Short mmCIF file of C-alpha atoms in Angstrom, two decimals:
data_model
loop_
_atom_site.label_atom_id
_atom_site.label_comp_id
_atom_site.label_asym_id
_atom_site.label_seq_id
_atom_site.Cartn_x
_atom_site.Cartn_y
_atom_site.Cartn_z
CA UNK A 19 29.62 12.75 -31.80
CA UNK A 20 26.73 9.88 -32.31
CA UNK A 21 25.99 9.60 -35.82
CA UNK A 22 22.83 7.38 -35.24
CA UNK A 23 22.97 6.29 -38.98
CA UNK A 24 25.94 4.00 -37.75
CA UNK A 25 23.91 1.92 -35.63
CA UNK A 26 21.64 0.19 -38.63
CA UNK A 27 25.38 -1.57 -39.95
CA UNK A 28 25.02 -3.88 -36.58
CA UNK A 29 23.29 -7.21 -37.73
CA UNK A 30 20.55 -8.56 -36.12
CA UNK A 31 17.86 -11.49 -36.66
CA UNK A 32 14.51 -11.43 -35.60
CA UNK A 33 12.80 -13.91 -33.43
CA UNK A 34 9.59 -14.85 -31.24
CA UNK A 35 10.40 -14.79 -27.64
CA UNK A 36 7.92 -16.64 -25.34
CA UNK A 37 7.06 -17.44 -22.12
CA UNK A 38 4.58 -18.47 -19.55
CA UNK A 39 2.69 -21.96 -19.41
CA UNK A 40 -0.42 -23.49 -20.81
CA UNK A 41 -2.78 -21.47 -19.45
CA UNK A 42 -1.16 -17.97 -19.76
CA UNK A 43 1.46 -17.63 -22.10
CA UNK A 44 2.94 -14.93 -24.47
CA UNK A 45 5.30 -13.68 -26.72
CA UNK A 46 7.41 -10.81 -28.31
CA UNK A 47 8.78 -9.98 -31.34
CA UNK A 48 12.70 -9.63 -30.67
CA UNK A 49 15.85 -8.87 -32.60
CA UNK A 50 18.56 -9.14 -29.62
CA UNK A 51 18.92 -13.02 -29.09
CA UNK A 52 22.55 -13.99 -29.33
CA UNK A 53 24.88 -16.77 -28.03
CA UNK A 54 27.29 -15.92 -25.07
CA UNK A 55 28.91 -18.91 -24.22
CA UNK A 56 29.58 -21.91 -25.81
CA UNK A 57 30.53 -24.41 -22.51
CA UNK A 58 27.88 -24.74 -21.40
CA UNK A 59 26.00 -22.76 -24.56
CA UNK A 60 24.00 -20.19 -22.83
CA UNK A 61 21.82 -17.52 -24.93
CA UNK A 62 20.82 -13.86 -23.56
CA UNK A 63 17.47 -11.91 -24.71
CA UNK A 64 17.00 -8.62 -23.83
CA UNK A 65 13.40 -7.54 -22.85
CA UNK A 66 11.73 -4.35 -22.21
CA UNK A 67 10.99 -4.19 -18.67
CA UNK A 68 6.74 -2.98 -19.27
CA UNK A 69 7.01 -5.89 -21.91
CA UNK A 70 4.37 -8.84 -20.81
CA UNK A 71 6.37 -11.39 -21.59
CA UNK A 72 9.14 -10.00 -19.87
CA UNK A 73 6.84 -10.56 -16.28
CA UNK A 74 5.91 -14.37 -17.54
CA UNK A 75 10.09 -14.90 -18.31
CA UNK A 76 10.35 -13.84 -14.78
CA UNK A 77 7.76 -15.94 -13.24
CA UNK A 78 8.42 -19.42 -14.87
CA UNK A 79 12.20 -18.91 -15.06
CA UNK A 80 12.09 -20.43 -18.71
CA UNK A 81 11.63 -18.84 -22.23
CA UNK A 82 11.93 -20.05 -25.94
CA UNK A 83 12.77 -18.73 -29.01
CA UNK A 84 11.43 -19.44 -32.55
CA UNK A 85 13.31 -18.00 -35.76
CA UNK A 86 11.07 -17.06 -38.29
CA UNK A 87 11.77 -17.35 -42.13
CA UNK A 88 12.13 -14.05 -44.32
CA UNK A 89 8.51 -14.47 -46.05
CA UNK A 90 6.85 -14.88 -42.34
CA UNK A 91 3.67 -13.58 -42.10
CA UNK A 92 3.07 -10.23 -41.57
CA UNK A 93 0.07 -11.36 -39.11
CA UNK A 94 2.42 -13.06 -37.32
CA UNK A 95 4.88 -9.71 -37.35
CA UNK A 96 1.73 -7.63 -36.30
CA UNK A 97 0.91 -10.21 -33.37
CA UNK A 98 4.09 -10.08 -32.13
CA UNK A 99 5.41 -7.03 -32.55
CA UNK A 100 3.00 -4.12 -31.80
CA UNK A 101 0.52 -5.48 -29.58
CA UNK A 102 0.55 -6.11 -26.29
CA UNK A 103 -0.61 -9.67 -24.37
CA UNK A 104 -1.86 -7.60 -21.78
CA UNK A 105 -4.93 -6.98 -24.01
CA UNK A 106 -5.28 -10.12 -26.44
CA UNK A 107 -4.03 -13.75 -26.18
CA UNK A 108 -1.51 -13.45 -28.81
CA UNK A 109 -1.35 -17.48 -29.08
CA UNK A 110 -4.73 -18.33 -29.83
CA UNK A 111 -5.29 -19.98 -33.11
CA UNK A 112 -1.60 -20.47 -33.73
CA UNK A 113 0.44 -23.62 -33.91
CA UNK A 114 1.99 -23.99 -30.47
CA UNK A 115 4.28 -26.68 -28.96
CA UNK A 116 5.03 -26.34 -25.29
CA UNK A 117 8.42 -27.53 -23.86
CA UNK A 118 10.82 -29.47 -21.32
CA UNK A 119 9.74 -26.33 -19.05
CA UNK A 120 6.30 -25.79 -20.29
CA UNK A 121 6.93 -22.49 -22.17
CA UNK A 122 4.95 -22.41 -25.47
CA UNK A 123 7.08 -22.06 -28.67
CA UNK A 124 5.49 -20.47 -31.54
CA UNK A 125 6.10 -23.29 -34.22
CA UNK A 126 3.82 -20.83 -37.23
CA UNK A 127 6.83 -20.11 -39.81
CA UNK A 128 9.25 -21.27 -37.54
CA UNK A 129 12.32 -22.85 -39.10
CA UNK A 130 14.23 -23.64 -35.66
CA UNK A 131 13.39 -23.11 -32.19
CA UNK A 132 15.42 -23.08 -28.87
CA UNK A 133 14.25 -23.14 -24.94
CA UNK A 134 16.47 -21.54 -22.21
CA UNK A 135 16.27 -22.12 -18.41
CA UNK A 136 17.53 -18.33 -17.36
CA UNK A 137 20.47 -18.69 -14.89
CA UNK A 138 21.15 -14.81 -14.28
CA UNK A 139 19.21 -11.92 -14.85
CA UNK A 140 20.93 -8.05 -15.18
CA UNK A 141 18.86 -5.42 -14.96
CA UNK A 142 20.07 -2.82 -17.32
CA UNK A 143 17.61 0.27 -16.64
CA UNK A 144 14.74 0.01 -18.98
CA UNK A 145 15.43 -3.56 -20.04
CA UNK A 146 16.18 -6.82 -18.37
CA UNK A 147 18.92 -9.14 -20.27
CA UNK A 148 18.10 -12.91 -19.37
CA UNK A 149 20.86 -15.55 -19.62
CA UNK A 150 19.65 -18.59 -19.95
CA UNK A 151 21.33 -22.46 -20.41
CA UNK A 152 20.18 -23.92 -23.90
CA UNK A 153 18.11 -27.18 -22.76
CA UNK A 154 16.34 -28.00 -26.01
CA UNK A 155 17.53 -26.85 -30.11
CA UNK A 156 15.66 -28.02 -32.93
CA UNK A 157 15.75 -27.46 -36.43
CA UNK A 158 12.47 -27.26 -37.89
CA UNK A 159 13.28 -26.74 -41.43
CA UNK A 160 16.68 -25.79 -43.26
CA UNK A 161 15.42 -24.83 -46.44
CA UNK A 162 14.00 -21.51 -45.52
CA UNK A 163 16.55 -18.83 -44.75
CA UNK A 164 16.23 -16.59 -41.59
CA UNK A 165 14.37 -13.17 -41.42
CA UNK A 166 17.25 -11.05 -40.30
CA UNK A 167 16.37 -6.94 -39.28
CA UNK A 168 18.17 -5.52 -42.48
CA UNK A 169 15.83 -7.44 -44.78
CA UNK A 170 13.06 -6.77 -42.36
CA UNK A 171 14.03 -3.20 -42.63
CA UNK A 172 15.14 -2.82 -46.28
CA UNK A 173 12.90 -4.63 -47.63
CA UNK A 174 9.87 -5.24 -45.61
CA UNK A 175 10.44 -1.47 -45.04
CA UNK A 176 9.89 -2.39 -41.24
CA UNK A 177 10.89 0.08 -38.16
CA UNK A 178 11.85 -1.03 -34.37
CA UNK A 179 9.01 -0.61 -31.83
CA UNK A 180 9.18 1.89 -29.10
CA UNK A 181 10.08 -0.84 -26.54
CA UNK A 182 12.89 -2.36 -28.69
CA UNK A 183 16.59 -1.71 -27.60
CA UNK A 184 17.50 -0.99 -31.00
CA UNK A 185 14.25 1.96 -31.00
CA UNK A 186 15.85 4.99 -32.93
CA UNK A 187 13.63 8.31 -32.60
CA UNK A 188 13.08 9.90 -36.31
CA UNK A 189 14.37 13.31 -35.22
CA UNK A 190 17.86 11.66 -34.44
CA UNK A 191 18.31 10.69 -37.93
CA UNK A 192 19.92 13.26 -40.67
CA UNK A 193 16.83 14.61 -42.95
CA UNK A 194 17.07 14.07 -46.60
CA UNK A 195 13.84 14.78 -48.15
CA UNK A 196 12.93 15.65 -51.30
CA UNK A 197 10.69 18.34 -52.14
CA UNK A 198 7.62 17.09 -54.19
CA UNK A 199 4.03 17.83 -52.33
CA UNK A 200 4.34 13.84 -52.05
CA UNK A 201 2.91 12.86 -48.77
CA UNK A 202 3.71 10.28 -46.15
CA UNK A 203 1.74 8.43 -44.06
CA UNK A 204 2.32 6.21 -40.86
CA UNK A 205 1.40 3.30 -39.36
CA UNK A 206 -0.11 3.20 -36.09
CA UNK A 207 -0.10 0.42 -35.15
CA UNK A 208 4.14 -0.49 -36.28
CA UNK A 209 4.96 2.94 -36.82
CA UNK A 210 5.77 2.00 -40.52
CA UNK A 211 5.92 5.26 -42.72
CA UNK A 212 3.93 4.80 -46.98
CA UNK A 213 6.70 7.55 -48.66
CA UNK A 214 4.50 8.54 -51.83
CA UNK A 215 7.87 9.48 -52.84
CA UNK A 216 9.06 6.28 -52.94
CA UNK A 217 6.22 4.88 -54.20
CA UNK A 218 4.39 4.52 -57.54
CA UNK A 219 0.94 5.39 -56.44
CA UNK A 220 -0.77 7.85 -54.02
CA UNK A 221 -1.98 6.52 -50.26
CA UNK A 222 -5.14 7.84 -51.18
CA UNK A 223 -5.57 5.54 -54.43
CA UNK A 224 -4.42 2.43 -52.63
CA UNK A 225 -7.47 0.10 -52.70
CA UNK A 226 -9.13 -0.50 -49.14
CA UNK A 227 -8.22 -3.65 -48.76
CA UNK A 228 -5.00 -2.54 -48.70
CA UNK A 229 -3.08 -3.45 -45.50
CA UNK A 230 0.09 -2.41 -43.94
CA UNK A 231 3.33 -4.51 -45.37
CA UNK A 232 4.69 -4.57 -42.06
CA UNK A 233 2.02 -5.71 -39.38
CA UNK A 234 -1.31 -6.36 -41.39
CA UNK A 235 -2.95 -3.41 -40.08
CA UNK A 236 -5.96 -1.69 -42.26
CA UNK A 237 -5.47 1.11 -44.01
CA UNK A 238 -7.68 3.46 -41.73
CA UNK A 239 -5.19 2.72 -39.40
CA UNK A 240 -2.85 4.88 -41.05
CA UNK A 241 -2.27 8.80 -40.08
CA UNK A 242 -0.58 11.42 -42.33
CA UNK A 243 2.35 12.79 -41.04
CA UNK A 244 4.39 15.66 -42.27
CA UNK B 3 17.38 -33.08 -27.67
CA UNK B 4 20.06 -30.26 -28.35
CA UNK B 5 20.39 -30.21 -31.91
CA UNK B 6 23.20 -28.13 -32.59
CA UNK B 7 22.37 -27.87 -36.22
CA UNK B 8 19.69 -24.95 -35.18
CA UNK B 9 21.96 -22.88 -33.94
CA UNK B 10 22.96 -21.90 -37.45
CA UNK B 11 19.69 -20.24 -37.78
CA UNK B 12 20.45 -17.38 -35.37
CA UNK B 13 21.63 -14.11 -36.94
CA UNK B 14 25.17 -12.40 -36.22
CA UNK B 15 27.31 -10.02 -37.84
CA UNK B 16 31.06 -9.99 -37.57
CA UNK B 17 33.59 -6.68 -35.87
CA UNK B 18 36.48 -6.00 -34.79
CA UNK B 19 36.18 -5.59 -31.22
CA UNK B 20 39.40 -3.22 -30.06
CA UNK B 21 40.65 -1.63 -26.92
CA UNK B 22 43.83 -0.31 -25.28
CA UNK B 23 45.87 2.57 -25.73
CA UNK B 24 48.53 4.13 -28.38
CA UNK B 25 51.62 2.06 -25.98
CA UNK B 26 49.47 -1.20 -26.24
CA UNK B 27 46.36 -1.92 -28.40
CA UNK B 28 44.43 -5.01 -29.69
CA UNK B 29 41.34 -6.19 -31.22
CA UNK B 30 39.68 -9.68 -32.47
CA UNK B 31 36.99 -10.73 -34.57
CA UNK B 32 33.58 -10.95 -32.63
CA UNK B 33 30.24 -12.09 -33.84
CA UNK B 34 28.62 -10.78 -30.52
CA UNK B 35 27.95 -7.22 -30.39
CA UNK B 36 24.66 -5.91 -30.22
CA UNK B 37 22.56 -2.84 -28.73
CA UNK B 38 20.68 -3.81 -25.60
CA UNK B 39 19.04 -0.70 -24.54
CA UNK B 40 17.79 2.70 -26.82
CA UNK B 41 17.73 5.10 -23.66
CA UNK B 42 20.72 5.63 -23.15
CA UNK B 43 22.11 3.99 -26.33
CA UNK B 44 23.99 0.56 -24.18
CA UNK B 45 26.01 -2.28 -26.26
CA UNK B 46 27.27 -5.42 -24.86
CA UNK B 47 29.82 -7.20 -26.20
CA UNK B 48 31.12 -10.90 -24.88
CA UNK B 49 34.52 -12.14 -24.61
CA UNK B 50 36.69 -15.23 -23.58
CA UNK B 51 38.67 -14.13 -20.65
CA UNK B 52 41.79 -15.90 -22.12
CA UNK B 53 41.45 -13.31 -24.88
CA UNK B 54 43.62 -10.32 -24.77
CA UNK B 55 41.63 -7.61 -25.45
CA UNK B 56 39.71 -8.99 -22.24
CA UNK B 57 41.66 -7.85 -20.47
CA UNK B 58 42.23 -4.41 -21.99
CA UNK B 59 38.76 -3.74 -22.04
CA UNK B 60 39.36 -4.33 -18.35
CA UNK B 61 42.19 -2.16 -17.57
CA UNK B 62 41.08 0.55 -19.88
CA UNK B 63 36.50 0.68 -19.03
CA UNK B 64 36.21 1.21 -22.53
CA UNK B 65 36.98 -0.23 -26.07
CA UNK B 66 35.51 0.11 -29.75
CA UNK B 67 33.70 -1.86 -32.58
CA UNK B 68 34.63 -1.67 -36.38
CA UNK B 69 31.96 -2.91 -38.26
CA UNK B 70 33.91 -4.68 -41.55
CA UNK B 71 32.29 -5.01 -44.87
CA UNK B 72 31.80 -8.18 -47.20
CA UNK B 73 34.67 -7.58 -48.80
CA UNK B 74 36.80 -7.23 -46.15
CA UNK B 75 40.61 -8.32 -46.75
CA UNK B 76 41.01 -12.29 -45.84
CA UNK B 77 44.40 -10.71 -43.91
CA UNK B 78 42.29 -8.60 -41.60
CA UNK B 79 40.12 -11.51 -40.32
CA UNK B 80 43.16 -13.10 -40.28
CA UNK B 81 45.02 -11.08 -38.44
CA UNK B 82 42.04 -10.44 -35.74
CA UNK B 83 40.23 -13.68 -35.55
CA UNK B 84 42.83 -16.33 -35.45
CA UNK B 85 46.25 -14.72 -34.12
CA UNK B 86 46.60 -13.81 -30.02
CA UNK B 87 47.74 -10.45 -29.51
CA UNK B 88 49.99 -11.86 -26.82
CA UNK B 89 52.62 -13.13 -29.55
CA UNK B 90 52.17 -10.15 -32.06
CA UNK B 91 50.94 -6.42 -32.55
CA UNK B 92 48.19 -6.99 -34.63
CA UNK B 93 47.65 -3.26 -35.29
CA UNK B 94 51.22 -2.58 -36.71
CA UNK B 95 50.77 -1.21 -40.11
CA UNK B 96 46.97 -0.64 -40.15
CA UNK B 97 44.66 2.35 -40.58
CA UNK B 98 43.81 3.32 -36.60
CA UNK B 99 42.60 6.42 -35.13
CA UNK B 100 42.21 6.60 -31.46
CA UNK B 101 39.20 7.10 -30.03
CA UNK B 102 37.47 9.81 -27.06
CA UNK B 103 38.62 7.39 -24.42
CA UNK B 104 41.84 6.88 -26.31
CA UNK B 105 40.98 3.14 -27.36
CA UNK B 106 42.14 2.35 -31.55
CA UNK B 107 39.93 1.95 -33.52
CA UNK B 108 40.49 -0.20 -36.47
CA UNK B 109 39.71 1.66 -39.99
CA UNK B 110 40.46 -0.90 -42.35
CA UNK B 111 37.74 -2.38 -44.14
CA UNK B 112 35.63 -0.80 -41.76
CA UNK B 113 32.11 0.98 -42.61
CA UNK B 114 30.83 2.16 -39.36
CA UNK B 115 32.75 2.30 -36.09
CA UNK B 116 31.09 2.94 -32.22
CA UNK B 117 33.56 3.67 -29.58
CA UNK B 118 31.86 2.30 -25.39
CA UNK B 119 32.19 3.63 -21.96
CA UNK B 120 32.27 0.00 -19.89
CA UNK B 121 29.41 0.44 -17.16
CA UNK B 122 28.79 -2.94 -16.40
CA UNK B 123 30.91 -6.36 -16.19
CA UNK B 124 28.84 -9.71 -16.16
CA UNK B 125 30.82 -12.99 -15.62
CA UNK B 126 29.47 -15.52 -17.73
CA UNK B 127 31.74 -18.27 -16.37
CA UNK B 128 34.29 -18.70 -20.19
CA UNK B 129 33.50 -15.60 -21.25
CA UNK B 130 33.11 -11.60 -19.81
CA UNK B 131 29.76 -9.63 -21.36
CA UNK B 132 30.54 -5.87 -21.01
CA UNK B 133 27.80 -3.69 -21.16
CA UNK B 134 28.46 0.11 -22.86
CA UNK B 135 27.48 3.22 -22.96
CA UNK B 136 27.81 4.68 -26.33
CA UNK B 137 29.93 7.68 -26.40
CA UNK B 138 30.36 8.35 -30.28
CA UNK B 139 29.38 6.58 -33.11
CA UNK B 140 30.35 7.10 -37.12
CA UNK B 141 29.00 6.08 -40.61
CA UNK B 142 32.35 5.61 -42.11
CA UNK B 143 31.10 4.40 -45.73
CA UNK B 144 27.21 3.62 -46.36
CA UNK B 145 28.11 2.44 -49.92
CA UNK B 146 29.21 -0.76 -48.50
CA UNK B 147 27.25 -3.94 -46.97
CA UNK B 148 27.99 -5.33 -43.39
CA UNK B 149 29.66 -8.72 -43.58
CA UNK B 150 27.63 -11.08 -41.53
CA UNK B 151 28.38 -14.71 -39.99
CA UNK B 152 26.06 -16.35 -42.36
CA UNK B 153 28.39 -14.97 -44.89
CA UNK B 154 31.33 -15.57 -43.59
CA UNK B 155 29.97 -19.15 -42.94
CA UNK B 156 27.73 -19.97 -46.28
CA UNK B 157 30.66 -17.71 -48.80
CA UNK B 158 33.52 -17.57 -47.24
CA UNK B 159 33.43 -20.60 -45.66
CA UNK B 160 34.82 -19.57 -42.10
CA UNK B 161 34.37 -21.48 -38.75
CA UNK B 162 33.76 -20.13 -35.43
CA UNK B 163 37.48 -19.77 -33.64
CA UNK B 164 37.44 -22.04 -30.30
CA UNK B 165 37.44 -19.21 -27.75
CA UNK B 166 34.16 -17.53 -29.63
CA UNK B 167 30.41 -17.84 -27.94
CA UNK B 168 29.19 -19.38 -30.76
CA UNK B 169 32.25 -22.17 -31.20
CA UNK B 170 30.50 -25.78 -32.10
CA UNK B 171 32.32 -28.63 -31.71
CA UNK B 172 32.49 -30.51 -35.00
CA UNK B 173 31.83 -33.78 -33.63
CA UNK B 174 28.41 -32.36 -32.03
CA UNK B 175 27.02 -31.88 -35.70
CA UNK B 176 25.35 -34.46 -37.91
CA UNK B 177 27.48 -36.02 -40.52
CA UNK B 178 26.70 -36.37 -44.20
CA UNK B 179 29.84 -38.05 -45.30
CA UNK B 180 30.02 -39.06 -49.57
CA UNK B 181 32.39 -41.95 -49.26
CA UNK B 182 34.62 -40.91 -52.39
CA UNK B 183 38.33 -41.28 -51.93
CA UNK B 184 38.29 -37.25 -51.55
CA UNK B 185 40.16 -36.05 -48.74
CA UNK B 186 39.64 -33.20 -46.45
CA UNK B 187 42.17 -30.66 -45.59
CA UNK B 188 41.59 -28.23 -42.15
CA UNK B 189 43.80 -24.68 -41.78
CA UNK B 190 45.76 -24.81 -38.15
CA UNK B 191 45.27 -21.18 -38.31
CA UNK B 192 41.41 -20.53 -38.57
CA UNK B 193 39.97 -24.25 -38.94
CA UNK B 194 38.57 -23.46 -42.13
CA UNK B 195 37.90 -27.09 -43.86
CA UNK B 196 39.15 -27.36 -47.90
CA UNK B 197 36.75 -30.29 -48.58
CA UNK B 198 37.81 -31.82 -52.03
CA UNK B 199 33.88 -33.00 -52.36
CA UNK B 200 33.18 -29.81 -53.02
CA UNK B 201 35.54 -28.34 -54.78
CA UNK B 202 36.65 -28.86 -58.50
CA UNK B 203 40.78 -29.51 -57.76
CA UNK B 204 42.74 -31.22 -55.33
CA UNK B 205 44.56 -29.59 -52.92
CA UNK B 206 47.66 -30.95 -53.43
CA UNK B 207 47.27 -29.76 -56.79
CA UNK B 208 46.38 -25.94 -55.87
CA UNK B 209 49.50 -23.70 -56.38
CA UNK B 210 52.14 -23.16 -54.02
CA UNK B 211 50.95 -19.58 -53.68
CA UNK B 212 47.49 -20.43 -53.05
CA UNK B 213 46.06 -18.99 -49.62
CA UNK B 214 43.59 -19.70 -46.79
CA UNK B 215 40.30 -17.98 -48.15
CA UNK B 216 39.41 -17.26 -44.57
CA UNK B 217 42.40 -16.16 -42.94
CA UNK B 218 45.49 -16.14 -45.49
CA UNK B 219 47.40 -18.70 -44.23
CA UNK B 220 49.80 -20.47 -46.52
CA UNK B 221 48.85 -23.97 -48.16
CA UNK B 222 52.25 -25.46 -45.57
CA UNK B 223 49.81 -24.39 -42.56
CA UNK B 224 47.08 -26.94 -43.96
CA UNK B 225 46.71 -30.17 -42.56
CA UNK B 226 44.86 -33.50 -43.88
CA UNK B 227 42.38 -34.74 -41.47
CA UNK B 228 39.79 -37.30 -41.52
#
């Protein structure tokens, strides 16, 4: 039996994984980044394979990796995580550094960054894993503690997008609802759900410059669900 | 510029990694498990191939993962992180129930557990990445919070053993030394560091029955280093 419940104990962070050059470049929002070796240290990402960035990773052989703080902005989150760079140039306006292998790295609420040079790639069906030899660290500021996917979760009340490897459909999840004529609405841009019963005040009263928690979205962009 | 120090930043939690059979079973402490793909639920989890359970895994295409809580017993990390199964049976005396593909599955201390089908073996040149298929997967106790690296690092004060991913050399850090007559004392078990800077009593002043806090090894396995 898979009890999909048992899946949210695995720990996670969440980072910005880029690619591409000065002229094209992109990046997603990602929570599988994780060491693998430590002679020589080598890092993999995993990467939806319709992902843009995924394509640019490909093509330049290179990515980076910024870790954002836990109070990151959610426009950043938004950017990142639920739209694509096939429509919008997700760096413009931000505060970009480009390294040894011309990849940008996102430096906005950065507190440490990384670049890889990807070695081996392993196709794993819907998702590519890239390994790639650490050729650049930096520690951008220790004070700040790292946004990790529980707190993102918990407390930023965020959920994985469809793309992510960690994506959990709804329906696979035991219900436990309460009974109340509360209603819930979703986000559709991040797919984040506003639980009136969790709430202290109605969708419908929040004021309409209200915008979603999660990824900055307005709240028009929201849809009632049942 | 590698700057090790950055590293830190990246998120991990910390399992019990276990395979084998009811003859001949073993497990160690891993901080790199994670989900790489939603559809069909896939895990990969990396190993040194000096480690035992390496070549378990091998023998047996499967193993399981014991997610351990923050409280979990100083013994158990003990037990898994810093002793080779080689030398001892490390599950003698412990909670274990086998799993679908007959691998043990450690219960102690555990709050979730996910038992993998091996479909895929990458050879990362130190270590072995094996991808899974999930086959089952259990909430064991949701009452309970995951114990995480940063925790074990920051709170409990544990190291990385040498044969993890994410090992780092001491010498490749940044010191920030208070020149104070204070001596530092390092368990030959786990490498945890008793640093009389920053703590309020001497070591050779702590009782005789006083205990690694990371592993549980006894004061006599403590040695002073510079």
């Amino acid at each position: 039996m898979i009890q999909f419940e048992a899946l949210f104990k695995i720990s996670y962070g969440l980072y910005i994984v880029s690619s591409g050059n000065k002229s094209k470049g992109n990046g997603f929002v990602s929570n599988t980044f994780f060491q693998v070796t430590a002679e020589p240290p080598m890092f993999a990402s995993c990467c939806n394979k319709d992902n843009f960035t995924a394509n640019l990773i490909k093509e330049t052989n290179a990515f980076s990796v910024s870790v954002i703080h836990k109070d990151t902005d959610p426009d950043i989150i938004g950017r990142f995580g639920y739209k694509s760079g096939k429509d919008t140039d997700k760096l413009s306006g931000l505060n970009i550094k480009y390294g040894e292998t011309g990849v940008p790295i996102v430096l906005n609420d950065c507190i440490a960054f990384l670049e890889c040079r990807v070695v081996q790639t392993i196709d794993l069906g819907t998702h590519y894993m890239f390994i790639g030899e650490l050729i650049q660290a930096e520690l951008v500021d220790d004070t700040k503690e790292a946004l990790t996917y529980l707190h993102y979760r918990q407390v930023r009340k965020g959920v994985a997008p469809k793309n992510a490897p960690t994506y959990i459909d709804k329906s696979k999840l035991g219900e436990n609802k309460k009974g109340s004529g509360l209603k819930k609405y979703e986000c559709t841009a991040c797919g984040y759900i506003y639980d009136e019963t969790e709430e202290n005040i109605k969708f419908i009263d929040l004021p309409d410059d209200w915008v979603c928690p999660v990824c900055g979205s307005e709240k028009s962009d929201f849809i009632e669900i049942l």
